[in-house]
């Protein structure tokens, strides 16, 4: 009768054979160890022979064990722990963006009485007559820095002029210019302010301005922030000869808005 092989029986026989060979190897190893002499004696020839038998048993086990055994052994090894990802670091650009940027100063809108531009000259009336003055300023205030003369604005009107980015505050304390106002020169700045704006120096002996290249007239922007209470035209200036400086204005200019830095 043809023989039929049962795979399960064949596997059991293989395992039994492997177990027997392993047991025989262990017995041989134990016998070799028990035959070892003390450290003071030479090793007998039986010990190498026992080692040779153990090696032979190992070769037989390797021959009998299925080829898949190394694979199964490898599968039984614990899997390596996955590497932990390093914590992500924010990119320098992102970190920089997270920092609060300083707020830029915003321009503000301000309401003023009037704004415009004209030509300005300068004066310094100290009532000495050295610069052709005829006495104290019309307001009764002594000559001082920040005082201007206007041909038509009310006395004590307040504001400022701007020249090449430089700003100078003023108040109306005198009348003038006279004849020059008919040619468009509508503001007389005090000589000290005129020197500051033009890069010159005030000369106390001549009451003039030195070191500014001989400039005596400049183009300025003006802003009125407060009108004076007395007579005068509350609008763009007009020549002294118009007589507006002696009349009360019942129809002042409408306030305007300007944009300025805070």
Coordinates of C-alpha atoms in Angstrom, one line a residue:
X1 CA 0.0 0.0 0.0
X2 CA 1.3 3.4 -0.8
X3 CA 2.2 5.3 2.4
X4 CA 0.6 8.7 3.2
X5 CA 2.5 11.0 5.5
X6 CA 0.6 13.1 8.1
X7 CA 2.2 16.6 8.3
X8 CA 1.3 16.9 12.0
X9 CA 2.9 13.6 12.9
X10 CA 6.0 14.5 11.0
X11 CA 6.3 17.8 12.8
X12 CA 5.9 16.0 16.2
X13 CA 8.6 13.6 15.3
X14 CA 10.9 16.4 14.4
X15 CA 10.3 18.2 17.7
X16 CA 10.9 15.0 19.6
X17 CA 14.2 14.4 17.8
X18 CA 15.3 17.9 18.5
X19 CA 14.4 17.6 22.1
X20 CA 16.3 14.3 22.4
X21 CA 19.4 15.8 20.8
X22 CA 19.3 18.8 23.1
X23 CA 18.9 16.5 26.2
X24 CA 21.9 14.4 25.1
X25 CA 23.9 17.6 24.6
X26 CA 23.0 18.8 28.1
X27 CA 23.9 15.5 29.7
X28 CA 27.3 15.5 27.9
X29 CA 28.0 19.0 29.0
X30 CA 27.1 18.2 32.7
X31 CA 29.4 15.1 32.6
X32 CA 32.2 17.2 31.2
X33 CA 31.8 19.9 33.9
X34 CA 31.7 17.3 36.7
X35 CA 34.9 15.8 35.5
X36 CA 36.7 19.1 35.7
X37 CA 39.7 19.0 38.1
X38 CA 40.5 21.7 40.6
X39 CA 42.6 24.7 39.6
X40 CA 45.8 22.9 40.9
X41 CA 45.6 20.0 38.4
X42 CA 45.9 19.7 34.6
X43 CA 42.7 19.4 32.5
X44 CA 42.2 15.7 31.5
X45 CA 41.8 14.7 27.9
X46 CA 38.1 13.8 28.5
X47 CA 37.2 17.4 28.6
X48 CA 38.0 18.2 25.0
X49 CA 36.2 15.1 23.9
X50 CA 33.1 16.3 25.8
X51 CA 33.3 19.6 24.1
X52 CA 33.5 17.9 20.7
X53 CA 30.4 15.9 21.4
X54 CA 28.5 19.1 22.4
X55 CA 29.5 20.7 19.1
X56 CA 28.3 17.6 17.2
X57 CA 25.0 17.8 19.0
X58 CA 24.6 21.4 18.1
X59 CA 25.2 20.7 14.4
X60 CA 22.7 17.9 14.4
X61 CA 20.1 20.2 16.0
X62 CA 20.7 22.7 13.4
X63 CA 20.3 20.1 10.7
X64 CA 17.0 18.7 12.1
X65 CA 15.4 22.0 13.0
X66 CA 13.1 23.5 10.3
X67 CA 14.5 26.3 8.2
X68 CA 11.8 28.6 9.5
X69 CA 13.1 28.4 13.1
X70 CA 15.5 31.4 12.7
X71 CA 12.6 33.3 11.2
X72 CA 10.4 32.4 14.2
X73 CA 13.1 33.3 16.6
X74 CA 13.6 36.7 15.0
X75 CA 9.8 37.2 15.1
X76 CA 9.9 36.6 18.9
X77 CA 12.4 39.4 19.5
X78 CA 10.7 42.5 21.0
X79 CA 10.2 45.2 18.5
X80 CA 12.4 48.3 18.9
X81 CA 10.6 51.2 20.4
X82 CA 9.8 53.9 17.9
X83 CA 12.1 56.9 18.1
X84 CA 10.4 59.8 19.7
X85 CA 10.2 62.9 17.6
X86 CA 12.1 65.9 18.9
X87 CA 9.8 68.7 19.9
X88 CA 9.3 71.0 17.1
X89 CA 10.9 74.4 17.5
X90 CA 9.3 77.4 16.1
X91 CA 11.1 78.9 13.1
X92 CA 12.9 82.2 13.8
X93 CA 10.5 84.0 11.5
X94 CA 7.5 82.7 13.4
X95 CA 9.0 83.5 16.8
X96 CA 9.7 87.0 15.5
X97 CA 6.1 87.4 14.4
X98 CA 4.8 86.3 17.7
X99 CA 6.6 89.2 19.4
X100 CA 4.3 92.1 19.6
X101 CA 5.5 94.8 17.3
X102 CA 5.6 98.3 18.7
X103 CA 2.6 100.3 17.6
X104 CA 3.4 102.9 15.0
X105 CA 2.4 106.4 16.0
X106 CA -0.8 107.3 14.2
X107 CA -1.5 110.7 12.8
X108 CA -4.4 112.6 14.3
X109 CA -7.0 115.0 12.9
X110 CA -7.2 118.4 14.5
X111 CA -9.7 121.2 14.1
X112 CA -8.1 124.7 13.6
X113 CA -9.5 128.1 12.8
X114 CA -7.6 128.7 9.5
X115 CA -4.6 127.5 7.5
X116 CA -2.8 129.0 4.6
X117 CA 0.5 130.3 3.3
X118 CA 2.2 133.7 2.7
X119 CA 5.5 135.5 2.7
X120 CA 7.0 136.6 6.0
X121 CA 9.6 139.2 6.9
X122 CA 10.9 140.1 10.4
X123 CA 11.0 143.0 12.9
X124 CA 12.1 143.8 16.4
X125 CA 10.6 146.9 17.9
X126 CA 12.1 147.6 21.3
X127 CA 11.0 151.2 21.3
X128 CA 14.6 152.4 21.0
X129 CA 14.1 153.7 17.5
X130 CA 17.2 151.8 16.2
X131 CA 15.2 149.7 13.8
X132 CA 12.8 152.4 12.8
X133 CA 10.1 151.5 15.4
X134 CA 7.9 154.2 16.7
X135 CA 7.3 152.8 20.2
X136 CA 6.0 149.7 22.0
X137 CA 4.0 147.1 20.0
X138 CA 0.3 147.8 19.5
X139 CA -0.8 145.2 22.1
X140 CA 1.1 147.0 24.8
X141 CA 3.2 143.9 25.4
X142 CA 7.0 144.3 25.3
X143 CA 8.8 143.0 22.3
X144 CA 9.5 139.3 22.8
X145 CA 10.2 136.1 21.0
X146 CA 7.0 134.6 19.5
X147 CA 5.3 137.9 18.8
X148 CA 4.3 138.7 15.3
X149 CA 2.8 141.7 13.5
X150 CA -0.3 141.2 11.3
X151 CA -1.9 143.7 9.0
X152 CA -5.5 142.4 9.6
X153 CA -5.8 139.6 12.2
X154 CA -7.2 140.5 15.7
X155 CA -4.6 141.1 18.4
X156 CA -3.7 138.1 20.6
X157 CA -4.7 135.7 17.8
X158 CA -2.6 132.5 18.3
X159 CA -1.2 130.0 15.9
X160 CA 2.1 128.8 14.4
X161 CA 4.1 128.9 11.2
X162 CA 6.1 126.2 9.5
X163 CA 9.2 126.7 7.4
X164 CA 11.1 123.8 5.9
X165 CA 9.8 121.4 8.5
X166 CA 10.5 123.8 11.4
X167 CA 7.5 124.9 13.5
X168 CA 7.3 128.1 15.5
X169 CA 4.4 129.3 17.6
X170 CA 3.2 132.9 17.7
X171 CA 0.7 135.4 18.9
X172 CA -0.3 138.6 17.2
X173 CA 1.1 141.5 19.3
X174 CA 1.6 144.3 16.8
X175 CA 0.4 145.8 13.5
X176 CA 2.3 145.4 10.2
X177 CA 3.8 145.0 7.8
X178 CA 2.6 148.3 6.4
X179 CA 3.4 149.0 2.7
X180 CA 5.0 145.5 2.2
X181 CA 1.6 143.9 3.0
X182 CA 0.3 145.4 -0.3
X183 CA 2.9 143.2 -2.0
X184 CA 1.9 140.0 -0.3
X185 CA 4.1 140.1 2.8
X186 CA 1.4 139.4 5.4
X187 CA 3.4 138.4 8.5
X188 CA 6.2 140.1 10.4
X189 CA 8.0 137.4 12.5
X190 CA 10.1 138.5 15.4
X191 CA 13.8 138.6 14.5
X192 CA 14.8 135.9 16.9
X193 CA 12.2 133.4 15.6
X194 CA 13.2 134.4 12.0
X195 CA 16.9 133.6 12.9
X196 CA 15.9 130.2 14.3
X197 CA 14.0 129.3 11.2
X198 CA 16.6 130.4 8.7
X199 CA 19.7 129.2 10.5
X200 CA 21.0 132.6 11.4
X201 CA 21.6 134.5 14.6
X202 CA 20.0 137.5 16.2
X203 CA 22.2 140.6 16.4
X204 CA 21.2 142.6 19.5
X205 CA 23.1 145.6 18.3
X206 CA 21.5 146.0 14.9
X207 CA 18.3 144.1 15.9
X208 CA 18.7 142.2 12.7
X209 CA 19.5 138.6 11.6
X210 CA 23.1 137.6 10.6
X211 CA 24.5 134.5 9.1
X212 CA 21.5 133.3 7.1
X213 CA 22.7 134.3 3.7
X214 CA 21.0 137.6 3.7
X215 CA 17.5 136.2 3.7
X216 CA 14.9 138.8 4.7
X217 CA 11.7 137.2 3.3
X218 CA 10.6 133.5 3.4
X219 CA 7.6 131.5 2.3
X220 CA 5.8 130.0 5.3
X221 CA 2.6 128.0 6.0
X222 CA 0.5 129.4 8.8
X223 CA -2.1 127.8 11.1
X224 CA -4.5 129.8 13.3
X225 CA -5.5 127.9 16.4
X226 CA -7.4 130.6 18.3
X227 CA -8.8 134.0 17.2
X228 CA -8.3 137.1 19.3
X229 CA -11.3 138.8 20.8
X230 CA -10.7 142.3 19.5
X231 CA -11.2 144.0 16.1
X232 CA -9.6 142.4 13.0
X233 CA -10.4 140.1 10.1
X234 CA -10.8 136.4 11.2
X235 CA -9.9 135.1 7.8
X236 CA -7.0 135.1 5.4
X237 CA -4.9 138.3 5.9
X238 CA -5.4 141.4 3.8
X239 CA -3.1 144.4 3.4
X240 CA -2.9 147.0 6.2
X241 CA -4.3 149.6 3.9
X242 CA -7.6 147.8 3.7
X243 CA -8.3 148.9 7.3
X244 CA -9.6 145.4 8.4
X245 CA -7.5 145.6 11.5
X246 CA -9.9 148.2 12.9
X247 CA -13.2 146.5 12.2
X248 CA -14.9 143.6 14.0
X249 CA -15.5 140.6 11.8
X250 CA -19.1 139.2 11.9
X251 CA -18.4 136.5 9.4
X252 CA -15.2 134.6 10.4
X253 CA -13.8 131.7 8.4
X254 CA -15.2 128.3 9.0
X255 CA -12.9 126.0 11.0
X256 CA -11.0 123.4 9.1
X257 CA -9.4 120.0 9.9
X258 CA -5.8 119.2 9.5
X259 CA -3.8 116.0 9.9
X260 CA -0.9 116.3 12.3
X261 CA 1.5 114.0 14.2
X262 CA 0.6 113.3 17.8

